[in-house]
Every structure is written in C-alpha cells, then in structure tokens.
Coordinates of C-alpha atoms in Angstrom, one line a residue:
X1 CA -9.4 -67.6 -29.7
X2 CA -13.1 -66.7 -28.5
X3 CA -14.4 -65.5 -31.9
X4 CA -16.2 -62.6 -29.6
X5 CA -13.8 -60.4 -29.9
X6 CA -13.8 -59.1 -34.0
X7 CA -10.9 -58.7 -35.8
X8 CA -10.1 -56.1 -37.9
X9 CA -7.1 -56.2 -40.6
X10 CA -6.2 -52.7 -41.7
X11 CA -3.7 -53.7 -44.6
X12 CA -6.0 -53.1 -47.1
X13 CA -7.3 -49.6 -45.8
X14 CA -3.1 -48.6 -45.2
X15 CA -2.7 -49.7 -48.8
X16 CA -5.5 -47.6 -50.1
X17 CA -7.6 -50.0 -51.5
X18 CA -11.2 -48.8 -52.3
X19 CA -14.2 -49.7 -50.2
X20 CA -11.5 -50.9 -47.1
X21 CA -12.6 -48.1 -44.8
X22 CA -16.5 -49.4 -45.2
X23 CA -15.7 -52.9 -44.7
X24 CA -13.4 -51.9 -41.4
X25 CA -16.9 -49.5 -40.8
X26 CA -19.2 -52.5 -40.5
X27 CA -16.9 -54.8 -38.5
X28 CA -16.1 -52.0 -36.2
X29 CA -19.8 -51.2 -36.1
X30 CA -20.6 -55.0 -34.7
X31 CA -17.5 -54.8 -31.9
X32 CA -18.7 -51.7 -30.5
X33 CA -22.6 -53.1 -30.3
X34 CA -22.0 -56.4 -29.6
X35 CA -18.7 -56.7 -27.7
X36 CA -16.7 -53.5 -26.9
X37 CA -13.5 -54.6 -27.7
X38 CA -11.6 -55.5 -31.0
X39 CA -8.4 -56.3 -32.4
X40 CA -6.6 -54.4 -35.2
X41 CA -3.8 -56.6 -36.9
X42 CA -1.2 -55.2 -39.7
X43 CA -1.1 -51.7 -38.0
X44 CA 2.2 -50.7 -38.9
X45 CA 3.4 -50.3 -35.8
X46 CA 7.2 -52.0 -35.3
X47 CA 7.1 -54.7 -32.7
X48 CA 10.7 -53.7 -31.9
X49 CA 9.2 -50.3 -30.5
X50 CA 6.0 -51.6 -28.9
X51 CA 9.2 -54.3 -27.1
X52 CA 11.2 -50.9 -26.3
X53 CA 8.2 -49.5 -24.5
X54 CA 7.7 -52.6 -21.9
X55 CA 11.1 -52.4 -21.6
X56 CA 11.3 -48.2 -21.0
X57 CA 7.9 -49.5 -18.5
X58 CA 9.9 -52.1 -16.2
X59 CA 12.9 -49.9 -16.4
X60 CA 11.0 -46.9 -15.3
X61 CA 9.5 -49.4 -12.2
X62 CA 12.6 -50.7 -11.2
X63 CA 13.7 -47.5 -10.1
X64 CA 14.3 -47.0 -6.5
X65 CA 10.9 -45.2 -4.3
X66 CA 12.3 -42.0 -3.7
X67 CA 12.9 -41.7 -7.6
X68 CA 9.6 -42.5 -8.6
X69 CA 7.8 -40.7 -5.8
X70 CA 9.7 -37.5 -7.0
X71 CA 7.7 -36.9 -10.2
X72 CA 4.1 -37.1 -7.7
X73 CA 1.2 -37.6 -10.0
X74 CA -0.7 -34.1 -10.2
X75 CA -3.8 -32.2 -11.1
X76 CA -3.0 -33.0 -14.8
X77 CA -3.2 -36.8 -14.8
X78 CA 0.8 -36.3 -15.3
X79 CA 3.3 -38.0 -12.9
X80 CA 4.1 -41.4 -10.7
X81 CA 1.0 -43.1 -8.7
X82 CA 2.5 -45.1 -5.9
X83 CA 0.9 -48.9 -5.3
X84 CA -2.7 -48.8 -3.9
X85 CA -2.6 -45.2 -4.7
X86 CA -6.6 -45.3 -6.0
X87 CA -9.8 -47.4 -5.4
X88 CA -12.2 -47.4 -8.3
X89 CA -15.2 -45.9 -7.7
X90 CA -16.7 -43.3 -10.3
X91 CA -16.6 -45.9 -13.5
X92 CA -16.9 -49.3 -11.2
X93 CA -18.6 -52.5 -11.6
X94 CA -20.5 -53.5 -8.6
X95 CA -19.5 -51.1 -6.4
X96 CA -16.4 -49.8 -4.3
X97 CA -13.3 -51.8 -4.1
X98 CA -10.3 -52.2 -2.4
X99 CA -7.4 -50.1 -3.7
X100 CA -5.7 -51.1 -6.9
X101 CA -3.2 -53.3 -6.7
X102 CA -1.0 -51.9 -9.1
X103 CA 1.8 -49.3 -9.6
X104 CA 1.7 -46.5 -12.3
X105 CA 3.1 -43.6 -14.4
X106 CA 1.1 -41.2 -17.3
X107 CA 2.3 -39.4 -19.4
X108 CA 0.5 -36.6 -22.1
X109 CA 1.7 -35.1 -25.2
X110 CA 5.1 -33.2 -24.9
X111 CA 4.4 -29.8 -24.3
X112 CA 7.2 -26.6 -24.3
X113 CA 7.2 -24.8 -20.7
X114 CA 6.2 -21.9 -23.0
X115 CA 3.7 -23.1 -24.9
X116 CA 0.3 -20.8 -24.7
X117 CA -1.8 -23.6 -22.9
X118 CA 1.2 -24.4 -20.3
X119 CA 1.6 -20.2 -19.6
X120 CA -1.8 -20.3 -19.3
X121 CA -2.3 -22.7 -16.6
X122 CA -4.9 -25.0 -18.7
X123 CA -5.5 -28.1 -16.8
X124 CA -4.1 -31.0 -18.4
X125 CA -2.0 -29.0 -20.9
X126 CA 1.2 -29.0 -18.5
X127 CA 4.7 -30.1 -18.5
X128 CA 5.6 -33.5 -18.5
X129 CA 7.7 -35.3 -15.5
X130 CA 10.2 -37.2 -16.6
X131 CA 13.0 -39.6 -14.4
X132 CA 16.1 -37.8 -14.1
X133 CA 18.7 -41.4 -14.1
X134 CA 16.9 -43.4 -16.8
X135 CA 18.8 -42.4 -20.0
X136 CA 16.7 -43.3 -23.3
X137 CA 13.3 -43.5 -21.3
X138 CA 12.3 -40.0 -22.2
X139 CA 13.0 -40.7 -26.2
X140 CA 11.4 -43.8 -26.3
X141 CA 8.1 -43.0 -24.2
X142 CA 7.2 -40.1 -26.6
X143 CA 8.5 -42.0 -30.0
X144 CA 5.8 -45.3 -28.9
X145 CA 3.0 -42.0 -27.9
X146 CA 3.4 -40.9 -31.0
X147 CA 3.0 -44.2 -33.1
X148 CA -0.5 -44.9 -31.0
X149 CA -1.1 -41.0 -32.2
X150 CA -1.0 -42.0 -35.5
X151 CA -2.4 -45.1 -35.4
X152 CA -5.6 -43.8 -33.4
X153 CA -5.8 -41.4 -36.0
X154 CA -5.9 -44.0 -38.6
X155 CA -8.5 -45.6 -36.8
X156 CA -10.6 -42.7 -36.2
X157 CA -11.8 -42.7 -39.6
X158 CA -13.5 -46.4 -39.2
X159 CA -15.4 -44.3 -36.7
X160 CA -16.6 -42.2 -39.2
X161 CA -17.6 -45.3 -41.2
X162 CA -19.4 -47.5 -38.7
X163 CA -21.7 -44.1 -37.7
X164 CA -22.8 -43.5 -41.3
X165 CA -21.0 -40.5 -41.1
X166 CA -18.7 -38.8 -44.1
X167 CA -15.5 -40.3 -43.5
X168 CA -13.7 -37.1 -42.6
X169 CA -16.4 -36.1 -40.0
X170 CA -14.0 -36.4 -36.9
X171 CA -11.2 -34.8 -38.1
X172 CA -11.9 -31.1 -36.9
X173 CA -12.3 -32.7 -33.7
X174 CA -8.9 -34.6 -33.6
X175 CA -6.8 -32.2 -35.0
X176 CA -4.7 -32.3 -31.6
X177 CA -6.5 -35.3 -29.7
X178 CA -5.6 -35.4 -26.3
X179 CA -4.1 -38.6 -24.7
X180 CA -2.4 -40.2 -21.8
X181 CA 0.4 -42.8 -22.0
X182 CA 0.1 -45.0 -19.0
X183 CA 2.5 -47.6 -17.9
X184 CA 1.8 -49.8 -15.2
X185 CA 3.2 -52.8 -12.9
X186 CA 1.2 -55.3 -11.5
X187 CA 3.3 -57.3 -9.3
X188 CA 2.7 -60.8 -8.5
X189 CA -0.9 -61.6 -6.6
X190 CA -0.3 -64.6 -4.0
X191 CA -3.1 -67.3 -5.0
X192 CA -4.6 -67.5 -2.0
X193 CA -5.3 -63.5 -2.0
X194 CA -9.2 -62.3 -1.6
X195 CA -11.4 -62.5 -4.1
X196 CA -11.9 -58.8 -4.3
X197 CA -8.1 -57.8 -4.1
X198 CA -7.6 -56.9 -7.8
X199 CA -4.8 -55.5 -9.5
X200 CA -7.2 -52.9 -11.2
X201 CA -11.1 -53.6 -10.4
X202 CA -13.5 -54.2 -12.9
X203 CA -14.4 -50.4 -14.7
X204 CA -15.4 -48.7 -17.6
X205 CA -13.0 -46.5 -19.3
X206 CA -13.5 -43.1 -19.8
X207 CA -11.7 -42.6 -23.1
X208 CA -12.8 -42.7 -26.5
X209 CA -10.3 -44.7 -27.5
X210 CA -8.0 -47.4 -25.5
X211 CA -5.1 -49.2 -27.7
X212 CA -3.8 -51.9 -25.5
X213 CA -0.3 -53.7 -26.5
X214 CA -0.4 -57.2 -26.2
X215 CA 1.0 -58.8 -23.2
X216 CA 2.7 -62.0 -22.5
X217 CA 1.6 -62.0 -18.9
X218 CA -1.9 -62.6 -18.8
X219 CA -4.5 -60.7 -16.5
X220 CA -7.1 -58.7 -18.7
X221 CA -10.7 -60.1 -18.3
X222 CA -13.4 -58.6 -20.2
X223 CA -17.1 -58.5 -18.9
X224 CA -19.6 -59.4 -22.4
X225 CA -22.7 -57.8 -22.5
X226 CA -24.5 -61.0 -21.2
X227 CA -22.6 -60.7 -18.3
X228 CA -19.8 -63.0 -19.0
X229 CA -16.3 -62.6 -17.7
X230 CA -13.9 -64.2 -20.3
X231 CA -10.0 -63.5 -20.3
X232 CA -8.9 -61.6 -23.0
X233 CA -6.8 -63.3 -25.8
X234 CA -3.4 -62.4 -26.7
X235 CA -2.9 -62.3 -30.0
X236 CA 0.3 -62.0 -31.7
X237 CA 1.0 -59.1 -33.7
X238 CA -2.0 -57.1 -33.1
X239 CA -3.4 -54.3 -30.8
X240 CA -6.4 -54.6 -28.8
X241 CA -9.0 -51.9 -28.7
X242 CA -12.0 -50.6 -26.5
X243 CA -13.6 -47.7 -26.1
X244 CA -14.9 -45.7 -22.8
X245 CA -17.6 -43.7 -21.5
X246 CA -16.6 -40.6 -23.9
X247 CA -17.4 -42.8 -26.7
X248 CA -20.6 -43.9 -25.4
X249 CA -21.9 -40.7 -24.4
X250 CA -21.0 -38.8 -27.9
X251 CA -22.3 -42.0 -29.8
X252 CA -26.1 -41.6 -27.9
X253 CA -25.4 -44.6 -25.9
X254 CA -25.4 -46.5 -29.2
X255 CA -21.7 -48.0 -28.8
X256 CA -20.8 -50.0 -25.8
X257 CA -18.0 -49.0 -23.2
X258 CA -17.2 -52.3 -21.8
X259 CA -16.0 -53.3 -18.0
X260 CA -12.6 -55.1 -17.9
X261 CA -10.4 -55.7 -15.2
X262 CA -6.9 -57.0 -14.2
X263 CA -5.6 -60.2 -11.9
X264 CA -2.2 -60.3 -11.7
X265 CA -2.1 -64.3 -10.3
X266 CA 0.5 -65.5 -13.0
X267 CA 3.7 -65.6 -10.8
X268 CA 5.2 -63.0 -12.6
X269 CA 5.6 -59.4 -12.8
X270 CA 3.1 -57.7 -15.1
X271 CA 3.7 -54.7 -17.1
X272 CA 1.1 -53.0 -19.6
X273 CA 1.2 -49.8 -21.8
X274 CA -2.4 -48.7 -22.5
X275 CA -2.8 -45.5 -24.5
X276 CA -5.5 -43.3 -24.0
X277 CA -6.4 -41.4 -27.0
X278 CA -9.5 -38.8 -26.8
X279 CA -10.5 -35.5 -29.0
X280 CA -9.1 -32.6 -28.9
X281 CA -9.3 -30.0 -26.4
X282 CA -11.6 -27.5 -27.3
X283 CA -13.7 -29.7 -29.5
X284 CA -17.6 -29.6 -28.9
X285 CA -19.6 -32.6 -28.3
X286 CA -22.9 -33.0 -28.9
X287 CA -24.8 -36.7 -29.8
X288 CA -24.1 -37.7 -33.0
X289 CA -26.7 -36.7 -35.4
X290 CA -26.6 -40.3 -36.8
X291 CA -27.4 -41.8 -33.4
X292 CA -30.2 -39.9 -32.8
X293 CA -34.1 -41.0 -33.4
X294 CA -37.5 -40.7 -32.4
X295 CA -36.7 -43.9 -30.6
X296 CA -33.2 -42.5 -28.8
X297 CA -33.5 -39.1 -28.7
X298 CA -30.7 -36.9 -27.4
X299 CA -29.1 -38.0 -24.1
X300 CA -26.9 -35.3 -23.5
X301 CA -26.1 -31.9 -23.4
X302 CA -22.8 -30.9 -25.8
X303 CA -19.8 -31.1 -23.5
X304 CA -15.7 -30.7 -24.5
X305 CA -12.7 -32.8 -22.8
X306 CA -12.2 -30.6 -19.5
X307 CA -16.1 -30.6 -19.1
X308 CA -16.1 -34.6 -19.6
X309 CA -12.8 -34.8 -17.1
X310 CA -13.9 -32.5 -14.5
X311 CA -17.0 -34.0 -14.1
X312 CA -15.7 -37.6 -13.3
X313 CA -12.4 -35.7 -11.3
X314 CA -11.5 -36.6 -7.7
X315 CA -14.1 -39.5 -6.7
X316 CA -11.3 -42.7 -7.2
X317 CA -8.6 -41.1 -4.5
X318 CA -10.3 -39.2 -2.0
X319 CA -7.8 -36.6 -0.7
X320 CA -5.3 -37.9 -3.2
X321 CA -7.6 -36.9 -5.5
X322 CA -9.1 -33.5 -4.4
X323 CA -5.5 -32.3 -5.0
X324 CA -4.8 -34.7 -8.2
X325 CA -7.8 -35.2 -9.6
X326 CA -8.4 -36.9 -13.0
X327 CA -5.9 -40.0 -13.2
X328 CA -7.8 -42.4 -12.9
X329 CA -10.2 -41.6 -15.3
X330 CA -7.6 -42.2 -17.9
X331 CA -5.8 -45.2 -15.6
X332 CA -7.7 -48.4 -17.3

C-alpha cells in the first residue's frame, strides 16, 4: 500500500481511551494537508451491511429502464440519473469533459411528507423516491445511511482535534447534518475507449465529508498534491475518506479537497456507495477562527448548505440541470 494515504485506527477513540481523539487529531491533521484522503479502520460498521448495500446497489441497477427512469432525479439531488446524464464542469480538473460514463441513484435523509421542511417546500428537504418492485431495498438503503450517519459523526470530532479546536466545536452545527447516499454503476469501459471517456472525470468534491466503501473492482485514482495520479488502494476492512470544497472553504483553504476520478477498464461491472455527509441545514459558516492569521486572512464570507449548493447548482447538466440542479455537486 502507497504509505500516502494515512491511516487512521479508531479503536482506541470507540473504546474511550484518553488522549485517542488528539492522536486521531494529528494524523487527520497531516491527510487533509498533505494528501486529502485517509482511511479509517475498526469503525464498527458490520461488513455484512456495507455487503447488503452493494448488493441493494446492483439490485436497484438491474432494474429494467422504465423503472429506474420513473423516480427522475430532481431539484433536490433525490432520484435516478440515467447513463451520461452529467459532464463535470463546475468542480473539474482540466476543464470540460465528456459526459460521465456512469449510472446513478441518491438518496437524503428519510423525511415524513409532513414534516415542516417538506410542507414548506425547502429545497433539498423533500421526499425520498423509492423503487416500487425491489422488496428490502428501501430498509436496507436507510439502515447503511444511517451507519455512515453515525460514523461521520464519530469522525467529526477528529475535526475538532486536528483544527485546535474544543472537541465539541462542531456539534451545534451537525446536529442534523445533511447527506446524500449515492449509488452508482460503472459498467465495463472497452480498452481501446478514449483517453478522456471516463466513468466520472477527474473533480473535487463538494462535501465536507466523503466516506467511500471499499470496492473489489478497482477504478478510483487520486490526484496528490504534486500532481501525481496514483490508484487508490483497497484496503480490507476499512473506509476511505476525503473531504470537498465545503471543507476547504470553512477550513480557510487550510485543508485540501483533493481531485479523484473513476476508470471503469476492469471487465467487470462496477458498483460504489459513496456517502456524502455535510452540516446541518441552517448552520452558519464562517472561516474557522483557528485557520485564520495575519498570513491567511479570511477568504470568505459566512455561508450555510443551500447558499454553498445553490451556488455551484445547474453548471454539470445544462438543461438537465436548470430543472435539477444540485446532483452532481454531491455525485463524486
């Protein structure tokens, strides 16, 4: 394994032993300065569910077209984007691609049809889709959402740690984090495809936080701050993490948001689960005062979740996305 990528054991901090959550603070502190990725290991999380979910993910994919296309991705960042729905534009390295090569459904947190937010009309506080012939599906999406809940809430404390801050200084702000639950199919690239036919072009996320499941199909290449693309190990057991361009912008531009992208040329059909976790959302936020100096002054203005969303809506999907704006911006 590339020792680039740091890995961080959260055993000790899960059993409460004193001094873990500094430790996990300084580690996490070096991956988000000097890589943008890292790995978590002995998260709790039962590999029998993280299995269920790329299993509810294919499932859901199999389905036939008109099924899919009948939950149509929305305004939200809710619902079913068809293959080479979006082209990467807004968060892109080197420029505009080709569309996507890829396949994919999101999902938020499970809200009641009269719940304040939904009556109100809030954008990206609505009503789940859900397939109408894929019995379990429903159950097991929102059961694996709300283990990478909890586990991005464990995590958000290392945060915390790594920024000098008091170790419950995020938690006003992720009292209700918002977060999408994508699942997505790559299907098999021919070899001899173009060089810039990607199943997802090199990007920046725009989350704060991105836990990615470990996949036994490889594709995931990460760009390193030198400029070097490396593909991303799998390692057994363990979760891979990243942060986007929320995370840079509150940190001051002090923590990275790294560019990664997916190939799909393994002669097999790819399926990946990334969870998108970010505050919640009416939380305010300005540059942390810890990343703030005579030498980095303030970058930015305060901002919340629909300011940050709006502002990056609609430039991936042209049409598509004058009328759906926002997936893509949590579609890494």
């Amino acid at each position: 394994m590339p020792a680039t990528i740091p890995v961080l054991d959260l055993g000790p901090l899960l059993e409460g032993r004193p001094g873990a959550l500094e430790t996990l603070g300084a580690e996490l502190r070096r991956a988000f300065t000097e890589v943008g990725f890292y790995f978590v290991r002995n998260h709790g999380v039962p590999q029998k569910l993280i299995d269920a979910a790329f299993a509810a993910a294919a499932r859901y994919h199999a389905q036939p077209m008109e099924a899919k296309l009948a939950m149509p991705f929305n305004e939200h960042n809710q619902g079913y984007l068809p293959m080479r729905g979006n082209t990467t534009r807004m968060n892109a390295v080197d420029g505009i691609k080709k569309p996507n090569m890829n396949e994919a459904v999101f999902f938020k947190r499970e809200l009641p049809a009269d719940h304040p937010d939904v009556l109100a009309g809030k954008r990206f506080r609505a009503v789940n889709q859900w397939p109408a012939d894929l019995p379990g599906f429903r159950e097991t999406a929102l059961e694996y959402a709300g283990a990478m809940e909890q586990l991005g809430k464990t995590l958000v404390p290392i945060y915390a740690a790594a920024l000098g801050l008091p170790h419950d200084w995020f938690d006003d702000k992720f009292r209700e984090p918002m977060f999408t639950l994508r699942m997505t199919h790559y299907p098999q690239q021919e070899p001899t495809a173009e060089a810039d036919e990607w199943g997802l072009a090199p990007h920046a996320d725009t989350s704060f936080m991105t836990i990615l499941a470990q996949n036994k199909v490889p594709g995931l290449s990460i760009r390193l701050p030198d400029g070097t693309w490396i593909d991303a190990p799998a390692l057994e057991g363990c979760f891979l993490v990243n942060g986007g361009m929320m995370l840079r912008r509150w940190t001051n531009q002090l923590f990275l948001a790294t560019p990664h992208r997916v190939t799909n040329r393994s002669g097999k059909e790819r399926y990946a689960i990334p969870f998108f976790m970010d505050c919640s959302y009416d939380a305010v936020m300005a540059p942390i005062p810890t990343c703030i100096s005579k030498q980095n002054p303030a970058r930015f203005q305060p901002f919340t979740y629909l300011d940050f969303m709006s502002e990056y809506s609609g430039t991936n999907y042209g049409e598509r996305g004058r009328s759906a704006a926002g997936v893509e911006l949590q579609g890494a």
